[in-house]
């Protein structure tokens, strides 16, 4: 481990978008970045160790020591380059809800790795592919971290050499809405409900729909309802999130392209006209048994950013 001195007071500001993964048929593959952000300020300090302040989502709940996910991600990146992590003051300003299927863990991981990239600027060359590799090592699958890093719509896949991703620009007629309940869902639990193998015809069904979904999102939004059909994951997980399942059925019966957002329990709606967002929100308000928040969000086209703090400004 190299003990490289990064000047005390060196600091970076990081901004990372929320993401929604799967998009129906594209399990562990497709993801979309949403204009809803977590922000992070990280500053090198004299003393070793970390001091973490969390504001907003997770305040008073997430660990503020070395177990903190952002801290673990910063350390993971420093370790990967064999450089000792310096003492750090960290301020997190979180908006992305936790445990709802909006990529909060992926955002925390990407935020930490981007902060390390900014702090190591001039010492190591960490390109976007390296950020994707490090983030996927921590997250386990690339479909949230890819859009968090690159923005837009991403197709992610895994090769023997590591994860890869292709960014596409979403058609401007596509308007996402995320319906967010008060209850949470564990991704590990959701994944445990899926079978080891699926019928061949279900696999073919999803191959056709996910290919179609890419065309619908970049070129032909009028195909979104058919293109968001899925047989690989949502039905297996439905028993763990019955209200999500019931609302998705009601929305799809009414003609809206509704799917589980990531591992749930939030619902992603991909509208091909902005007006649909209000009509669908009214439907959810009528049908829901518990309170659901409606977030009408733009697609984020930029992905995660890191900029140095202006000289002399500490977090
Ligand atoms: N593809 C992942 C899943 C996204 O559905 O399990 C959530 O992390």
Coordinates of C-alpha atoms and ligand atoms in Angstrom, one line a residue:
X1 CA 0.0 0.0 0.0
X2 CA 1.5 3.4 -1.1
X3 CA 1.3 6.2 1.5
X4 CA 0.8 9.0 -1.0
X5 CA 0.0 12.4 0.6
X6 CA -3.0 14.2 -0.7
X7 CA -2.9 17.8 0.5
X8 CA -5.0 18.5 3.5
X9 CA -8.0 20.6 2.4
X10 CA -8.2 19.0 -1.0
X11 CA -11.9 18.5 -1.6
X12 CA -14.4 17.4 -4.2
X13 CA -18.2 17.7 -4.8
X14 CA -20.0 14.8 -6.3
X15 CA -23.5 14.6 -7.7
X16 CA -25.1 11.2 -8.6
X17 CA -28.6 10.6 -10.1
X18 CA -31.2 8.1 -9.0
X19 CA -31.7 5.2 -11.3
X20 CA -34.4 2.7 -12.2
X21 CA -33.3 -0.8 -13.3
X22 CA -34.9 -3.6 -15.3
X23 CA -37.5 -1.4 -16.9
X24 CA -39.7 -4.5 -17.1
X25 CA -38.1 -7.2 -19.3
X26 CA -34.4 -6.0 -19.1
X27 CA -33.6 -7.8 -15.8
X28 CA -30.1 -6.9 -14.6
X29 CA -29.4 -5.3 -17.9
X30 CA -31.4 -2.1 -18.7
X31 CA -31.3 1.0 -16.5
X32 CA -32.4 4.6 -16.7
X33 CA -30.9 7.7 -14.9
X34 CA -33.5 10.0 -13.3
X35 CA -33.1 13.7 -12.5
X36 CA -33.2 13.2 -8.8
X37 CA -29.9 13.4 -6.9
X38 CA -27.7 12.6 -4.0
X39 CA -24.8 15.0 -3.4
X40 CA -21.5 14.5 -1.5
X41 CA -18.7 16.7 -0.3
X42 CA -15.5 15.0 0.6
X43 CA -12.4 16.9 2.0
X44 CA -9.0 15.5 3.1
X45 CA -8.3 16.3 6.7
X46 CA -5.3 16.2 9.0
X47 CA -6.5 13.5 11.4
X48 CA -6.8 9.8 10.2
X49 CA -10.2 8.1 10.0
X50 CA -13.5 9.5 8.7
X51 CA -16.1 12.0 10.0
X52 CA -19.5 11.5 8.2
X53 CA -22.5 13.9 8.3
X54 CA -25.6 12.7 6.6
X55 CA -28.4 15.1 5.8
X56 CA -31.8 14.2 4.4
X57 CA -32.6 10.6 3.6
X58 CA -30.8 8.2 6.0
X59 CA -30.0 10.9 8.5
X60 CA -29.8 9.3 12.0
X61 CA -30.2 5.8 10.3
X62 CA -27.2 4.9 8.2
X63 CA -23.8 4.3 9.9
X64 CA -21.5 7.3 10.0
X65 CA -18.2 5.3 10.5
X66 CA -16.2 3.0 8.3
X67 CA -19.3 0.8 7.7
X68 CA -20.9 3.7 5.8
X69 CA -21.5 2.6 2.1
X70 CA -19.9 5.8 0.7
X71 CA -16.8 5.4 2.9
X72 CA -16.5 1.7 1.9
X73 CA -16.7 2.7 -1.8
X74 CA -14.1 5.4 -1.4
X75 CA -11.8 2.9 0.4
X76 CA -12.5 0.2 -2.3
X77 CA -11.3 2.6 -5.0
X78 CA -8.2 3.7 -3.0
X79 CA -7.4 0.0 -2.3
X80 CA -7.7 -0.9 -6.0
X81 CA -4.9 1.5 -6.8
X82 CA -2.9 0.5 -3.7
X83 CA -3.1 3.9 -2.2
X84 CA -3.9 4.4 1.5
X85 CA -7.2 6.3 2.1
X86 CA -6.4 9.6 3.9
X87 CA -8.5 11.0 6.8
X88 CA -11.7 12.4 5.4
X89 CA -14.5 14.8 6.3
X90 CA -17.7 13.7 4.4
X91 CA -21.0 15.5 4.1
X92 CA -23.8 13.6 2.3
X93 CA -27.0 15.4 1.2
X94 CA -29.4 12.6 0.2
X95 CA -32.7 12.7 -1.6
X96 CA -32.9 9.2 -3.2
X97 CA -35.2 7.1 -0.9
X98 CA -33.6 4.0 0.5
X99 CA -35.0 0.5 -0.1
X100 CA -37.5 1.6 -2.7
X101 CA -35.9 0.5 -6.0
X102 CA -34.5 3.9 -7.0
X103 CA -30.8 2.9 -6.9
X104 CA -29.8 4.4 -3.6
X105 CA -27.1 1.9 -2.9
X106 CA -25.8 2.1 -6.4
X107 CA -25.7 5.9 -6.1
X108 CA -23.9 5.7 -2.8
X109 CA -21.3 3.4 -4.3
X110 CA -20.8 5.5 -7.4
X111 CA -20.6 8.7 -5.3
X112 CA -17.8 7.2 -3.2
X113 CA -15.9 5.9 -6.2
X114 CA -16.3 9.3 -8.0
X115 CA -15.1 11.1 -4.9
X116 CA -12.0 8.9 -4.9
X117 CA -11.5 9.5 -8.6
X118 CA -11.6 13.3 -7.9
X119 CA -9.2 13.1 -4.9
X120 CA -6.8 10.9 -6.8
X121 CA -6.7 13.2 -9.9
X122 CA -3.1 13.6 -11.0
X123 CA -2.0 10.5 -9.1
X124 CA -3.9 7.8 -11.0
X125 CA -5.9 7.6 -14.3
X126 CA -9.4 6.4 -13.3
X127 CA -11.6 6.4 -16.5
X128 CA -15.4 5.7 -16.6
X129 CA -14.8 2.0 -17.4
X130 CA -12.7 1.7 -14.2
X131 CA -15.5 3.4 -12.2
X132 CA -18.0 0.9 -13.7
X133 CA -15.8 -2.1 -12.8
X134 CA -15.2 -0.9 -9.2
X135 CA -18.9 0.0 -8.7
X136 CA -20.1 -3.4 -10.1
X137 CA -17.7 -5.3 -7.9
X138 CA -19.5 -3.7 -4.9
X139 CA -23.1 -3.7 -6.2
X140 CA -23.0 -7.2 -7.7
X141 CA -24.8 -6.3 -10.9
X142 CA -24.3 -3.4 -13.2
X143 CA -27.8 -2.2 -14.2
X144 CA -28.1 0.6 -11.6
X145 CA -24.5 1.7 -11.4
X146 CA -24.2 2.0 -15.2
X147 CA -26.9 4.7 -15.6
X148 CA -25.7 6.4 -12.4
X149 CA -22.3 6.8 -13.9
X150 CA -23.2 7.5 -17.6
X151 CA -26.7 9.0 -17.5
X152 CA -29.5 8.3 -20.0
X153 CA -30.6 4.8 -20.9
X154 CA -27.9 2.1 -20.4
X155 CA -27.6 -1.4 -21.6
X156 CA -25.1 -3.2 -19.3
X157 CA -23.6 -6.7 -19.7
X158 CA -21.0 -8.7 -18.1
X159 CA -18.0 -10.3 -19.8
X160 CA -15.2 -12.5 -18.4
X161 CA -13.1 -9.3 -18.4
X162 CA -15.7 -7.4 -16.4
X163 CA -18.9 -5.3 -16.8
X164 CA -19.5 -3.2 -20.0
X165 CA -22.2 -0.6 -20.8
X166 CA -23.6 1.2 -23.8
X167 CA -25.4 4.6 -23.2
X168 CA -28.3 5.6 -25.4
X169 CA -30.3 8.8 -25.6
X170 CA -33.9 8.4 -24.7
X171 CA -36.6 9.8 -27.1
X172 CA -37.8 13.2 -25.8
X173 CA -41.4 11.9 -25.9
X174 CA -40.7 9.5 -23.0
X175 CA -41.8 10.9 -19.6
X176 CA -41.1 8.8 -16.5
X177 CA -43.0 8.8 -13.3
X178 CA -42.0 6.9 -10.2
X179 CA -44.7 6.0 -7.6
X180 CA -43.0 5.5 -4.2
X181 CA -44.7 3.9 -1.3
X182 CA -43.8 4.4 2.4
X183 CA -42.7 0.7 2.8
X184 CA -39.4 -0.7 1.7
X185 CA -38.2 -3.9 -0.1
X186 CA -35.0 -5.7 0.3
X187 CA -33.2 -6.5 -3.0
X188 CA -31.7 -9.7 -1.5
X189 CA -35.2 -10.9 -0.6
X190 CA -36.5 -10.1 -4.0
X191 CA -33.6 -11.9 -5.7
X192 CA -34.2 -15.0 -3.4
X193 CA -37.7 -15.4 -4.8
X194 CA -36.6 -16.1 -8.3
X195 CA -36.1 -19.6 -9.6
X196 CA -32.7 -20.9 -10.8
X197 CA -34.0 -21.6 -14.2
X198 CA -37.0 -20.4 -16.3
X199 CA -39.0 -22.0 -19.1
X200 CA -37.5 -21.6 -22.6
X201 CA -40.5 -19.8 -23.9
X202 CA -40.3 -17.2 -21.1
X203 CA -36.7 -16.5 -22.0
X204 CA -37.7 -16.0 -25.6
X205 CA -40.6 -13.8 -24.5
X206 CA -38.1 -11.5 -22.6
X207 CA -35.5 -11.4 -25.3
X208 CA -38.2 -10.1 -27.7
X209 CA -39.6 -7.6 -25.3
X210 CA -36.2 -6.2 -24.1
X211 CA -35.1 -5.8 -27.8
X212 CA -38.4 -4.0 -28.5
X213 CA -38.0 -1.9 -25.4
X214 CA -34.7 -0.4 -26.6
X215 CA -36.5 0.6 -29.8
X216 CA -39.5 2.0 -27.9
X217 CA -37.3 4.1 -25.6
X218 CA -35.1 5.6 -28.3
X219 CA -37.4 5.8 -31.3
X220 CA -41.0 4.5 -30.9
X221 CA -42.5 5.4 -27.5
X222 CA -45.9 4.3 -28.7
X223 CA -44.7 0.7 -28.3
X224 CA -43.9 1.1 -24.6
X225 CA -46.9 -0.9 -23.2
X226 CA -46.1 -4.1 -25.2
X227 CA -42.3 -3.5 -24.8
X228 CA -42.4 -3.5 -21.0
X229 CA -44.0 -7.0 -20.6
X230 CA -41.9 -9.4 -18.5
X231 CA -41.9 -13.0 -17.4
X232 CA -38.5 -13.2 -15.8
X233 CA -38.8 -11.6 -12.4
X234 CA -41.9 -9.5 -11.5
X235 CA -44.4 -12.4 -11.1
X236 CA -42.0 -14.3 -8.9
X237 CA -41.5 -11.3 -6.6
X238 CA -45.2 -10.2 -6.6
X239 CA -46.1 -12.0 -3.3
X240 CA -43.5 -9.9 -1.5
X241 CA -45.0 -6.6 -2.7
X242 CA -48.8 -7.2 -3.2
X243 CA -49.8 -3.6 -3.4
X244 CA -47.1 -2.9 -6.1
X245 CA -48.5 -5.9 -8.0
X246 CA -52.1 -4.8 -7.7
X247 CA -51.3 -1.2 -8.8
X248 CA -49.2 -2.3 -11.8
X249 CA -52.1 -4.5 -12.9
X250 CA -54.5 -1.6 -12.6
X251 CA -52.2 0.7 -14.5
X252 CA -51.4 -1.7 -17.3
X253 CA -55.1 -2.6 -17.7
X254 CA -55.7 1.1 -18.2
X255 CA -53.1 1.2 -20.9
X256 CA -50.1 2.6 -19.0
X257 CA -46.6 1.1 -19.3
X258 CA -46.1 0.4 -15.6
X259 CA -43.4 -1.9 -14.2
X260 CA -41.6 -2.6 -10.9
X261 CA -38.8 -0.1 -10.5
X262 CA -35.6 -2.1 -9.8
X263 CA -36.3 -4.7 -7.1
X264 CA -39.3 -2.6 -5.9
X265 CA -41.5 -1.7 -4.2
X266 CA -41.7 1.5 -6.3
X267 CA -43.5 1.5 -9.6
X268 CA -42.0 3.1 -12.8
X269 CA -44.4 4.4 -15.4
X270 CA -43.0 5.2 -18.8
X271 CA -45.5 7.6 -20.4
X272 CA -45.4 8.6 -24.1
X273 CA -47.4 11.8 -23.4
X274 CA -46.9 14.1 -20.4
X275 CA -50.7 14.2 -19.8
X276 CA -50.7 10.5 -19.0
X277 CA -48.6 11.2 -15.9
X278 CA -51.5 13.2 -14.2
X279 CA -54.1 10.6 -15.3
X280 CA -52.1 7.7 -14.0
X281 CA -51.4 9.6 -10.7
X282 CA -55.1 10.0 -10.2
X283 CA -55.6 6.3 -10.8
X284 CA -53.0 5.4 -8.2
X285 CA -54.6 7.8 -5.7
X286 CA -57.9 6.1 -6.3
X287 CA -56.7 2.5 -6.1
X288 CA -53.9 2.6 -3.5
X289 CA -54.5 1.3 0.0
X290 CA -51.5 3.1 1.5
X291 CA -49.9 6.5 0.7
X292 CA -47.8 6.7 -2.5
X293 CA -45.7 9.6 -3.6
X294 CA -45.7 10.5 -7.3
X295 CA -42.4 11.7 -8.7
X296 CA -42.6 13.1 -12.2
X297 CA -39.0 13.1 -13.2
X298 CA -36.9 14.0 -16.3
X299 CA -34.3 11.6 -17.6
X300 CA -30.8 12.6 -16.5
X301 CA -28.5 12.6 -19.5
X302 CA -25.2 13.4 -17.8
X303 CA -24.7 10.8 -15.1
X304 CA -22.4 11.3 -12.1
X305 CA -20.2 14.4 -11.9
X306 CA -17.2 15.2 -9.7
X307 CA -15.7 18.7 -9.4
X308 CA -12.9 20.0 -7.2
X309 CA -13.9 22.4 -4.4
X310 CA -12.8 25.9 -5.1
X311 CA -9.5 26.6 -3.4
X312 CA -10.0 27.3 0.3
X313 CA -13.6 26.2 0.5
X314 CA -14.1 23.3 2.9
X315 CA -17.2 21.0 3.1
Ligands
LIG1 N1 -31.7 -5.9 -11.3 C1 -31.7 -5.7 -9.9 C2 -32.9 -6.6 -9.4 C3 -32.0 -4.3 -9.6 O1 -34.0 -6.4 -9.8 O2 -32.6 -7.4 -8.5 C4 -32.1 -4.0 -8.1 O3 -30.9 -3.9 -7.5

